[in-house]
Tab-separated table of C-alpha atoms (C1' of nucleotides) in Angstrom:
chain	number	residue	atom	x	y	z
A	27	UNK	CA	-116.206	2.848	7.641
A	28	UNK	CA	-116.763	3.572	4.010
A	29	UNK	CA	-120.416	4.501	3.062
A	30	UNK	CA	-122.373	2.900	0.005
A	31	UNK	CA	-121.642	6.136	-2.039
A	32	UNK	CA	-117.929	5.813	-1.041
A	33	UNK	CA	-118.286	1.803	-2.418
A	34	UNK	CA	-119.583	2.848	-5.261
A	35	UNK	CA	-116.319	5.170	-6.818
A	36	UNK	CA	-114.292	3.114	-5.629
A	37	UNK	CA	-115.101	0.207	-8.291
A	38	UNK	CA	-116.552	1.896	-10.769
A	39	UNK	CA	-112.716	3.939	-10.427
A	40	UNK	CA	-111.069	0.786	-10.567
A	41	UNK	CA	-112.987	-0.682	-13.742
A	42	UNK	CA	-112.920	2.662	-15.462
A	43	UNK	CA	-108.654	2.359	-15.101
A	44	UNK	CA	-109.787	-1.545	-15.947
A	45	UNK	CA	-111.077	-0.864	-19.506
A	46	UNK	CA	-112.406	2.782	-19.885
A	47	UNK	CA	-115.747	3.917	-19.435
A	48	UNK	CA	-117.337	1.553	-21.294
A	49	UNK	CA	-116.236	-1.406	-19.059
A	50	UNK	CA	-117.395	0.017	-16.103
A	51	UNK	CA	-121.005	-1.460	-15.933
A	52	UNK	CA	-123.758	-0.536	-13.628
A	53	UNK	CA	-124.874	-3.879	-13.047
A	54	UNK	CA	-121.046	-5.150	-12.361
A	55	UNK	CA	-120.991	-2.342	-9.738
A	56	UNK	CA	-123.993	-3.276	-7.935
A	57	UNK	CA	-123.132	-6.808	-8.319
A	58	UNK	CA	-119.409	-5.983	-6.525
A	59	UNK	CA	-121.225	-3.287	-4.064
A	60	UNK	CA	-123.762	-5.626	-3.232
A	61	UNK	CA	-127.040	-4.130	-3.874
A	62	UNK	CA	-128.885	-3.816	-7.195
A	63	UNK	CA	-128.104	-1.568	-10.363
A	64	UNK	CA	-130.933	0.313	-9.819
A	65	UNK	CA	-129.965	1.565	-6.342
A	66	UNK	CA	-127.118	2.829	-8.189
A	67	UNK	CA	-128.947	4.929	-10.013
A	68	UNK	CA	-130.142	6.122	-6.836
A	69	UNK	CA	-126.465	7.830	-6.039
A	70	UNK	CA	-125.352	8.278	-9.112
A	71	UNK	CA	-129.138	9.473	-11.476
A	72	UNK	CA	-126.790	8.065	-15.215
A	73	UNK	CA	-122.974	6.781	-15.858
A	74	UNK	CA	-121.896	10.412	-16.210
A	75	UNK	CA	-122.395	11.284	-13.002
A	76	UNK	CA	-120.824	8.580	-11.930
A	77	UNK	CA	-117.715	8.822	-14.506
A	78	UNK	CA	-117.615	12.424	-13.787
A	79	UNK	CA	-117.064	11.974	-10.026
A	80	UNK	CA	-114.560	9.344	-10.396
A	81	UNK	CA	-112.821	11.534	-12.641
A	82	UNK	CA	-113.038	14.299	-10.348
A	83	UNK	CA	-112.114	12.713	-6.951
A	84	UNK	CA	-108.821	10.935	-8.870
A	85	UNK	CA	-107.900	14.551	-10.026
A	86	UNK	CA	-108.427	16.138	-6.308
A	87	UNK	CA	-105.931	12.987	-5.021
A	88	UNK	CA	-103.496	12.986	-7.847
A	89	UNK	CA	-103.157	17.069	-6.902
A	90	UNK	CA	-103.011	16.934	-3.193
A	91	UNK	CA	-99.999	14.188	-3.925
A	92	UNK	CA	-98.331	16.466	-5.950
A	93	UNK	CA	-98.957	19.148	-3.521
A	94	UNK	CA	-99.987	22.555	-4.131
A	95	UNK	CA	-96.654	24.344	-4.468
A	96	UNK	CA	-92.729	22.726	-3.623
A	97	UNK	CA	-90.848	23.092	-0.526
A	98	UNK	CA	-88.646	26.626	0.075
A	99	UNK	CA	-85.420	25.002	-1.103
A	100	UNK	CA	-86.767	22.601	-3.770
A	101	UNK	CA	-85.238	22.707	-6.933
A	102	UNK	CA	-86.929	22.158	-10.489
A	103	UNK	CA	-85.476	18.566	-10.650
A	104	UNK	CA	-87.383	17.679	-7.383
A	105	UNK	CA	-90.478	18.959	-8.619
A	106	UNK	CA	-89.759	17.119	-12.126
A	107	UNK	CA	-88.464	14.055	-10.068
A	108	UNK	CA	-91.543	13.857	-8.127
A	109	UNK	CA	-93.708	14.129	-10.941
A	110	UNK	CA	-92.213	10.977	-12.925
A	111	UNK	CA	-92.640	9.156	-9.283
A	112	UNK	CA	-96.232	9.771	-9.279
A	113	UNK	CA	-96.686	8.665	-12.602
A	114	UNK	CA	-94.586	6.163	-12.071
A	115	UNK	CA	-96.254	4.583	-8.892
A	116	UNK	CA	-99.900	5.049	-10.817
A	117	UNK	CA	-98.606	2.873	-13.074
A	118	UNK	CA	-97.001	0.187	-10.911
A	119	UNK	CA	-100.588	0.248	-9.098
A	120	UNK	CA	-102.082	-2.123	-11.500
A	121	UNK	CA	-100.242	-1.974	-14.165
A	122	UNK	CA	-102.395	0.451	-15.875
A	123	UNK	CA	-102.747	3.842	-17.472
A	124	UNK	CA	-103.975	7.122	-15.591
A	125	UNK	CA	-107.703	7.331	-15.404
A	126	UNK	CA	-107.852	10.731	-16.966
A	127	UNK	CA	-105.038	9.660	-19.487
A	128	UNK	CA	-107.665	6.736	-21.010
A	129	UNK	CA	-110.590	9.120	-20.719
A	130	UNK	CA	-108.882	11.305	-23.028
A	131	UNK	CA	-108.909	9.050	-25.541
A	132	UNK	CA	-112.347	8.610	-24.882
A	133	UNK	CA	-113.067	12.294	-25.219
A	134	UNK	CA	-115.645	11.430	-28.458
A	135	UNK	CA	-117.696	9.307	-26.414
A	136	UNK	CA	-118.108	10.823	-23.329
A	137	UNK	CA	-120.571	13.241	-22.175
A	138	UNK	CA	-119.764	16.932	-21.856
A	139	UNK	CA	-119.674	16.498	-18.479
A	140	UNK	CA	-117.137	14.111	-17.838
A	141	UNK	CA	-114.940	15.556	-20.581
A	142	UNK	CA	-114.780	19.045	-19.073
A	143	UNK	CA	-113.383	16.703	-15.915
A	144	UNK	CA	-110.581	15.303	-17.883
A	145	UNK	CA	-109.695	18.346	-19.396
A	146	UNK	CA	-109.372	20.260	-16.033
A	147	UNK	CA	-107.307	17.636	-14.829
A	148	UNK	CA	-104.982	18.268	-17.832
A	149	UNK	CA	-104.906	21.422	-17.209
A	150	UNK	CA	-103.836	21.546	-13.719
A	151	UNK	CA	-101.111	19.276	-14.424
A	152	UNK	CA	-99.807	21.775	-17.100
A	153	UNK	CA	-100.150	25.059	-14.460
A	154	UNK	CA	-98.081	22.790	-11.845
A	155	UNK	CA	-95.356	21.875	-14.610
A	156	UNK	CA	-95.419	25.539	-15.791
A	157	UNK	CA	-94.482	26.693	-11.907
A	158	UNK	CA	-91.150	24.987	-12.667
A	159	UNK	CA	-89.867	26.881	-15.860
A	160	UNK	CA	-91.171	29.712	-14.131
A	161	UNK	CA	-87.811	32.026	-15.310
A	162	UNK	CA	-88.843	31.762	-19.283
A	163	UNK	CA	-91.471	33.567	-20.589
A	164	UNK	CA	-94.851	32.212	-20.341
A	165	UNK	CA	-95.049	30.834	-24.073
A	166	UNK	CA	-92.263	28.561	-23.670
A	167	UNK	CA	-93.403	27.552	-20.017
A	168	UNK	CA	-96.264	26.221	-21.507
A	169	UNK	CA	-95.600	24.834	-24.217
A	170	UNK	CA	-93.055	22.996	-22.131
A	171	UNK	CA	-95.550	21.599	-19.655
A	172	UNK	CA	-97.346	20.539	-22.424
A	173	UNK	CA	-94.595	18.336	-23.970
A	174	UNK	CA	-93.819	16.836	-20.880
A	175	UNK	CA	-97.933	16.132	-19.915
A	176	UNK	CA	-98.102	14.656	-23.325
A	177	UNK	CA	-95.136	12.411	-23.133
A	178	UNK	CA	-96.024	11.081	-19.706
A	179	UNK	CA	-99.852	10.163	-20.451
A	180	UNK	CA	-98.242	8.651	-24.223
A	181	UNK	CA	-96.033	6.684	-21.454
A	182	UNK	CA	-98.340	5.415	-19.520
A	183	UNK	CA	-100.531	4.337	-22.274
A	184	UNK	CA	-97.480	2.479	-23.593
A	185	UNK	CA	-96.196	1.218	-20.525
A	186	UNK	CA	-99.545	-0.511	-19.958
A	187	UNK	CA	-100.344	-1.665	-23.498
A	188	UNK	CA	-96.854	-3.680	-23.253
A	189	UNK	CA	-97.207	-4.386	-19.708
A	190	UNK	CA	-93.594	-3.146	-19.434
A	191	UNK	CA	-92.613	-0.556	-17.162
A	192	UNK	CA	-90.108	0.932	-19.593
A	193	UNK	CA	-91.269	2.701	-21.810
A	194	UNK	CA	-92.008	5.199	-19.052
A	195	UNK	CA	-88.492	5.417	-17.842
A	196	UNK	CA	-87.179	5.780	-20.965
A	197	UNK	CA	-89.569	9.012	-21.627
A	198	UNK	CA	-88.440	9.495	-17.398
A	199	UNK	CA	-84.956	9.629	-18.430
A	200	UNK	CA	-85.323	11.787	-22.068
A	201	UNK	CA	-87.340	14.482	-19.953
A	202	UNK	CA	-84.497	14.697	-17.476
A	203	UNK	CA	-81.370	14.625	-20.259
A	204	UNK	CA	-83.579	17.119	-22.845
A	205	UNK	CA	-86.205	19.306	-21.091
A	206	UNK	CA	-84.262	19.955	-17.303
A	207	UNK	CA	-80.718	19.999	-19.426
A	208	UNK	CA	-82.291	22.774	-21.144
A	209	UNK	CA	-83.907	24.473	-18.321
A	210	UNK	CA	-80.154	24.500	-15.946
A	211	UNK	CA	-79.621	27.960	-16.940
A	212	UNK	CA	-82.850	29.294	-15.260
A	213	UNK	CA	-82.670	26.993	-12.722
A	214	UNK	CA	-80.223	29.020	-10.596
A	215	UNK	CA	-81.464	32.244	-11.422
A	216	UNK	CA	-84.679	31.233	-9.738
A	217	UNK	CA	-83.219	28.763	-7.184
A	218	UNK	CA	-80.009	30.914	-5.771
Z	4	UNK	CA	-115.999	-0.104	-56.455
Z	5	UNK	CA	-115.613	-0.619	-53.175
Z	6	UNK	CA	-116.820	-4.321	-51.720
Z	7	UNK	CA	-118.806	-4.801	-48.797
Z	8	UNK	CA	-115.777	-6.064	-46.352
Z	9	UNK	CA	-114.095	-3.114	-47.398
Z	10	UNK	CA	-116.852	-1.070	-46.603
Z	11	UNK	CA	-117.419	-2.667	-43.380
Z	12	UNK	CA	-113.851	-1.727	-42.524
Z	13	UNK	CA	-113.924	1.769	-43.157
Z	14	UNK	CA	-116.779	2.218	-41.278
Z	15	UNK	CA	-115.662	-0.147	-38.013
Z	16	UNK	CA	-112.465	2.590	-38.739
Z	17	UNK	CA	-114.648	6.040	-38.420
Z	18	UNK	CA	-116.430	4.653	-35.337
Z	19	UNK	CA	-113.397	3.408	-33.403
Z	20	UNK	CA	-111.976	6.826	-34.042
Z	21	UNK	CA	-115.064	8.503	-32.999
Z	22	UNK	CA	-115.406	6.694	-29.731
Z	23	UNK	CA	-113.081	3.480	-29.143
Z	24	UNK	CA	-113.796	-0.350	-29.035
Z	25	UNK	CA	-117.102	0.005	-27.593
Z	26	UNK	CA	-118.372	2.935	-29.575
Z	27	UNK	CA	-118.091	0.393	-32.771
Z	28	UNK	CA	-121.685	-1.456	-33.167
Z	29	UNK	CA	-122.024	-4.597	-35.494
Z	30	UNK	CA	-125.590	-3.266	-35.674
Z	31	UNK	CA	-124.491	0.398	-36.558
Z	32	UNK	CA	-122.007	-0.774	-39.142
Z	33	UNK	CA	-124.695	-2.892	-40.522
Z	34	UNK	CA	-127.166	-0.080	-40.445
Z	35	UNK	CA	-124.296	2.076	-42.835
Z	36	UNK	CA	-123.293	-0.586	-44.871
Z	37	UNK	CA	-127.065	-1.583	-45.537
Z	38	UNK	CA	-126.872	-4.970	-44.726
Z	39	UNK	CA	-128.091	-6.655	-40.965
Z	40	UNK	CA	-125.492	-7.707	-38.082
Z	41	UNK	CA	-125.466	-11.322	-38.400
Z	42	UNK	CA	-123.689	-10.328	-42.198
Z	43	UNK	CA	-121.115	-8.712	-40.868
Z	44	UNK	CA	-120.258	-11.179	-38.713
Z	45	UNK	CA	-120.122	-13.632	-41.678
Z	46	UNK	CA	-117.093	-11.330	-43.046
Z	47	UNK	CA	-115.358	-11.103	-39.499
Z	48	UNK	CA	-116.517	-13.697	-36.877
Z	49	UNK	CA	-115.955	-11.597	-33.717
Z	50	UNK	CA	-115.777	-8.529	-33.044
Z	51	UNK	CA	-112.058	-9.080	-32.503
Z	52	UNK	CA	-111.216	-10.413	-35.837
Z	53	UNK	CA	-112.789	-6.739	-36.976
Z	54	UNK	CA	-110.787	-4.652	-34.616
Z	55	UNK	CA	-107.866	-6.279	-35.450
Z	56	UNK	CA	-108.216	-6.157	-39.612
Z	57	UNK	CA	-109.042	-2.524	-39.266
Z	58	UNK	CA	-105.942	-2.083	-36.699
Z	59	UNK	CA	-103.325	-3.868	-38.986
Z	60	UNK	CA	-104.998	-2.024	-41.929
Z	61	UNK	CA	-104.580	1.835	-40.386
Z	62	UNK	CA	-100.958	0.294	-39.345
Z	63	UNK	CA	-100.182	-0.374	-42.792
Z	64	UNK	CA	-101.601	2.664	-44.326
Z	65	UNK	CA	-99.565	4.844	-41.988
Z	66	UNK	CA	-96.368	3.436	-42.467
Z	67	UNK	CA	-96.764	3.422	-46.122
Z	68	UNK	CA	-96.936	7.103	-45.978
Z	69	UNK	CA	-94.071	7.437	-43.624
Z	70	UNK	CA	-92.438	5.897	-46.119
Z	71	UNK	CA	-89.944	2.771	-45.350
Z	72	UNK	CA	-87.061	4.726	-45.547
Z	73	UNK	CA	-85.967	8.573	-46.457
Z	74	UNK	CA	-85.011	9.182	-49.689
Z	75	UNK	CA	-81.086	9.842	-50.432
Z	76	UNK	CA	-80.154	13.372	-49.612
Z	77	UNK	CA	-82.838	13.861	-46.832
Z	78	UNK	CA	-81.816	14.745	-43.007
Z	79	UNK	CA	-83.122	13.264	-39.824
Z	80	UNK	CA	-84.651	16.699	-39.259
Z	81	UNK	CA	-86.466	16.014	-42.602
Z	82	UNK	CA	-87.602	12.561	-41.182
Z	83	UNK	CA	-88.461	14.593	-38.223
Z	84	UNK	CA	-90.619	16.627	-39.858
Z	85	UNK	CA	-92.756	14.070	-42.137
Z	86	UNK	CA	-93.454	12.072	-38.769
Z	87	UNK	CA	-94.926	14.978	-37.336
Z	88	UNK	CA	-96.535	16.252	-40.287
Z	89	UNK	CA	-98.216	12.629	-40.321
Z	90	UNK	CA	-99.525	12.726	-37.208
Z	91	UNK	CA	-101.301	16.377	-37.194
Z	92	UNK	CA	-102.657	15.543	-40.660
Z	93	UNK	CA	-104.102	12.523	-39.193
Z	94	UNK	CA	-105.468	14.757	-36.256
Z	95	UNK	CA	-107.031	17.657	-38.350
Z	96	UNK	CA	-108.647	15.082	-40.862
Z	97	UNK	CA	-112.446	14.894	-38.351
Z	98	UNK	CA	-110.400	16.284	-34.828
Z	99	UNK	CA	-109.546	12.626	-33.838
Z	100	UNK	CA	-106.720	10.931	-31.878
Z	101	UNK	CA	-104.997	8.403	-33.830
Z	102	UNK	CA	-106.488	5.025	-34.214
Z	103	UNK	CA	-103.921	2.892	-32.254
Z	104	UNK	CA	-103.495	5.907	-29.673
Z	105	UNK	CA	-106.891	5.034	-28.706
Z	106	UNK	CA	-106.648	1.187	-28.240
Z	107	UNK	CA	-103.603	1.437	-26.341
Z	108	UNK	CA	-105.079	3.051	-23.926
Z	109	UNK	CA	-107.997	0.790	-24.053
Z	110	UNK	CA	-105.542	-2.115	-23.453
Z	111	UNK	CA	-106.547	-4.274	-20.392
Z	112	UNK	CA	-110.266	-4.097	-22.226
Z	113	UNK	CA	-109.313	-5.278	-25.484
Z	114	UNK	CA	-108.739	-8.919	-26.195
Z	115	UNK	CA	-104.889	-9.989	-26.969
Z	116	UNK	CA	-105.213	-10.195	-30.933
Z	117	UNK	CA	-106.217	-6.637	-31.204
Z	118	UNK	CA	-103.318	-5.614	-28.249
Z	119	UNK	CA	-100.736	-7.121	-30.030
Z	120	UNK	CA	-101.668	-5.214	-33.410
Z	121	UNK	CA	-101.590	-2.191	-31.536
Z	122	UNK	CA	-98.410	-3.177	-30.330
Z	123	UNK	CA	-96.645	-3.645	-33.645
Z	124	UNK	CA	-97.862	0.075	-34.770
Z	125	UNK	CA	-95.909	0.773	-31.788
Z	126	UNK	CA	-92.817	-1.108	-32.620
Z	127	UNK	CA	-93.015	-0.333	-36.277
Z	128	UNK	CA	-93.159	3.602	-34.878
Z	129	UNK	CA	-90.025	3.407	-32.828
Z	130	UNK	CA	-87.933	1.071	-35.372
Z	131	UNK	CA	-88.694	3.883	-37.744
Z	132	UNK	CA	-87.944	7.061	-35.456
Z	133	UNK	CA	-84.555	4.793	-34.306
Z	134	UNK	CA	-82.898	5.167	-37.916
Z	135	UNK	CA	-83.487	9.171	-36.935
Z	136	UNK	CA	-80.940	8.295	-34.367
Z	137	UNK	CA	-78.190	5.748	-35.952
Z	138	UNK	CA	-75.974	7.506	-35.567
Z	139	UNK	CA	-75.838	6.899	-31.103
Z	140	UNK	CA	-75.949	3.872	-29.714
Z	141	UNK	CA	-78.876	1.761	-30.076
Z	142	UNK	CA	-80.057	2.067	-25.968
Z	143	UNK	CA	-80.006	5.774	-26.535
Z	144	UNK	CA	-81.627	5.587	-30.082
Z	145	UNK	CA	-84.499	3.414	-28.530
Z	146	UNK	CA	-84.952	5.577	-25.738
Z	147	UNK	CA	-85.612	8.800	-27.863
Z	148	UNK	CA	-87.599	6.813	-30.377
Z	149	UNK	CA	-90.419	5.655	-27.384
Z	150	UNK	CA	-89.839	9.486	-26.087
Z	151	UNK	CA	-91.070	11.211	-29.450
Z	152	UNK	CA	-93.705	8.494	-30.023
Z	153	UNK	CA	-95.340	8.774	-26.633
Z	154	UNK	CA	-95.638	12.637	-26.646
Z	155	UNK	CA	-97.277	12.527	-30.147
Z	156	UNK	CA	-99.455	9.887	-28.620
Z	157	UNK	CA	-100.017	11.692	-25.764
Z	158	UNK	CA	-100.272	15.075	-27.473
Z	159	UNK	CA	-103.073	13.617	-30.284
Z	160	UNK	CA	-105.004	12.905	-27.086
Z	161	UNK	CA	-104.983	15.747	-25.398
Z	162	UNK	CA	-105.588	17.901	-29.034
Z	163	UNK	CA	-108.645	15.903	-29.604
Z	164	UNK	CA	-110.392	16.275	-25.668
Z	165	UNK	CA	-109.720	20.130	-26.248
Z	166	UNK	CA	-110.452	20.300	-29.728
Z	167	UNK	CA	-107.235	22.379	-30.168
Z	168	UNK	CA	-104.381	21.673	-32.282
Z	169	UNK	CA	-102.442	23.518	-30.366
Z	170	UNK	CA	-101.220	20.718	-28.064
Z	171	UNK	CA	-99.903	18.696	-31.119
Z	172	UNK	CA	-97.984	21.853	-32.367
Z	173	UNK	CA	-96.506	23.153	-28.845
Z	174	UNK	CA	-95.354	19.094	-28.652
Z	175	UNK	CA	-93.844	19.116	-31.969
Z	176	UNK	CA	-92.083	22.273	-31.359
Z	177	UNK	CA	-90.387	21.375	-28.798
Z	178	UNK	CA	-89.636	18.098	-30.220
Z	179	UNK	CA	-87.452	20.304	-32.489
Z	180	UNK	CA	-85.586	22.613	-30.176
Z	181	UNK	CA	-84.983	19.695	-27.655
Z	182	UNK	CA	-84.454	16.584	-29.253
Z	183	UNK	CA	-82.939	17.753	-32.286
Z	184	UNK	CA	-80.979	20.505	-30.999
Z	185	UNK	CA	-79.149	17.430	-29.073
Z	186	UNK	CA	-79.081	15.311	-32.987
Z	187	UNK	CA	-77.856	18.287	-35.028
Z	188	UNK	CA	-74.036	16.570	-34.002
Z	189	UNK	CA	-74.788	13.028	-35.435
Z	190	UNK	CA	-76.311	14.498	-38.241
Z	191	UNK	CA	-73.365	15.372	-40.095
Z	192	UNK	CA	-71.264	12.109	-39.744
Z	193	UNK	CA	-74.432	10.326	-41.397
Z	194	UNK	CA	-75.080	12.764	-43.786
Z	195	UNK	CA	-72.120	14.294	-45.056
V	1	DA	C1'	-120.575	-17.487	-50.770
V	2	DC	C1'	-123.579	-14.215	-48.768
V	3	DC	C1'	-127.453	-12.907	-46.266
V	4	DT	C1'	-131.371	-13.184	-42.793
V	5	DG	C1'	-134.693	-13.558	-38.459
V	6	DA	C1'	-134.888	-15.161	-34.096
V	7	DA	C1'	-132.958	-16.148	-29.873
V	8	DC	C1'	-129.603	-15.590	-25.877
V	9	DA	C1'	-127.404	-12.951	-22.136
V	10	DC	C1'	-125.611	-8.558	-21.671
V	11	DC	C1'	-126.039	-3.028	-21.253
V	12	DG	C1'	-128.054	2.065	-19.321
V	13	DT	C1'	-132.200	3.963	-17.930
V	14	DT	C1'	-136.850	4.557	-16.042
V	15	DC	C1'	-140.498	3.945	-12.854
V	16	DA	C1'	-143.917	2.446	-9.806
V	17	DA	C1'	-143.590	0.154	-5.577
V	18	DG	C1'	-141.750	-1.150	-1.271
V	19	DT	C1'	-139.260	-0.037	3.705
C	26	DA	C1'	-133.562	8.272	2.200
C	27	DC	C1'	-132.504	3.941	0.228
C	28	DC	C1'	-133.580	-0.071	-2.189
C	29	DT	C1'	-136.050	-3.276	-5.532
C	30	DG	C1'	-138.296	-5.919	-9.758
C	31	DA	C1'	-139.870	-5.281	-14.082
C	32	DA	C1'	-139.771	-3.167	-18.357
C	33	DC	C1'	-137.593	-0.681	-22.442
C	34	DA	C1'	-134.295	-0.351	-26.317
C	35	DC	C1'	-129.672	-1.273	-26.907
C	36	DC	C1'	-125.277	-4.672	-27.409
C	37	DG	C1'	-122.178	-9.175	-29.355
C	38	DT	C1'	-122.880	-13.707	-30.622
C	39	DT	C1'	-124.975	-17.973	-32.388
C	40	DC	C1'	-127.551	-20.756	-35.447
C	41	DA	C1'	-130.758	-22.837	-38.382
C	42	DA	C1'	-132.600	-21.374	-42.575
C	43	DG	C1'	-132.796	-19.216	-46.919
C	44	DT	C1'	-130.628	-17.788	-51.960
DNA sequence: ACCTGAACACCGTTCAAGT
DNA sequence: ACCTGAACACCGTTCAAGT
């Protein structure tokens, strides 16, 4: 029961995580939509719009998955550990790179607009890590979130360059020995 | 004294940086070098013979400076510290990701002779950062090397979408308290 | 060897015109 | 409101033709 509108992110979504935003033609959209490039136009007035939205609705849905805030007796490691899984399973959905994670690369080229979407996105996903090394001081916390952001969308960029799912678990597995080895001796201050 | 095919590189080189594959013209590199389109493609063919000579050349560049191996006396905290010197020199030199960073992540797009010389900066990256690490086994080695090299990727990236160098530095700092904090016992069996 | 103009099928965008 | 055909200036690529 999806509407032309809803048609419409859905492929240009799909060729954006294809080959960035330059890959993700108007006319190959109509063409897979079924109507003509310029009725596109008609949802979506120029390609940052469009790119914009997409960027947009896969940052609302990568969120919600991660979930606003962990359950009562969660530990850092389960938020960490579901983190890597959603990574993880956006890779394994394709085999490619996050769509906000090849738009960065991008940033150059794209329009204001769809850049200020990326960088949101990026910046959400830094405030959820921070929650979890909530018992440092707020300097390390981020710069912490940071590091592990950075190595997780450097991951994925590898992972789907090589087609080769390893490279992320090996980053997976250095976050968990390094970062949450580190991060123990808060851990049960916060989590009793 | 510069020819014209090496002119035609460094330009195909600024534009990739500024925007990726697609951001790099024949026309617009023709317009620069002062010749028309159709000459440039008499000094590369296709557009991925160009991609790829301007690939393998930034590959080479970079590793030159890296330098193939430390000199005598030096530490892996030394290495450590050239790598990541490298990589926010190449950031603050026009606010751009690194060349490679940006075709990996443009890697389902781009055809397979300019992957795979994306994919040997890659390897050449962790073969070097994996002599940091001789001292533990080579799984563990391997691991760290893809761990360091992803969150510089991944840390360029998000640096150049905010326009902050921030990211690169919070990354490389705690590249130093985590990762070497756990070398600092190798260190002194290989470097007595 | 090196360059060129002209052609081809693509692209985003616009717009007047249809229902 | 939603769609369309036609036009515009772009793109990579090819090729016969020039020096």
């Amino acid at each position: 029961m999806s509407d032309t509108r809803t048609l419409i992110l859905d492929t240009a979504e799909k060729f954006i995580r294809r080959g960035g935003y330059n890959d993700c033609s108007f006319r190959e959209i109509a063409t897979a939509v079924g109507i003509k490039s310029a009725s596109v136009h008609h949802h979506f007035p120029t390609k940052q719009d469009l790119a914009a939205a997409v960027a947009l609705r896969y940052a609302e849905n990568f969120l919600a998955t991660l979930g606003q805030a962990l359950p009562a007796g969660a530990t850092p490691q389960d938020g960490m550990a579901r983190y890597c899984a959603l990574f993880r399973s956006a890779f394994l959905d394709g085999g490619r790179a996050c769509l906000c994670g090849i738009l960065s690369n991008e940033a150059a080229l794209l329009p204001e607009q769809v850049r200020a979407e990326v960088a949101a996105f990026a910046e959400a996903n830094v405030a959820w890590l921070g929650n979890l090394f909530a018992g440092e001081d707020l300097e390390s916390a981020r710069r912490k979130a940071r590091f592990i952001y950075s190595a997780m969308q450097g991951a994925m960029a590898a992972s789907a360059l090589n087609q080769d799912v390893r490279w992320l678990d090996d980053v997976t597995e250095c976050v968990y020995r390094g970062v949450l080895w580190e991060m123990t001796a808060t851990v049960l201050v916060l989590f009793p």
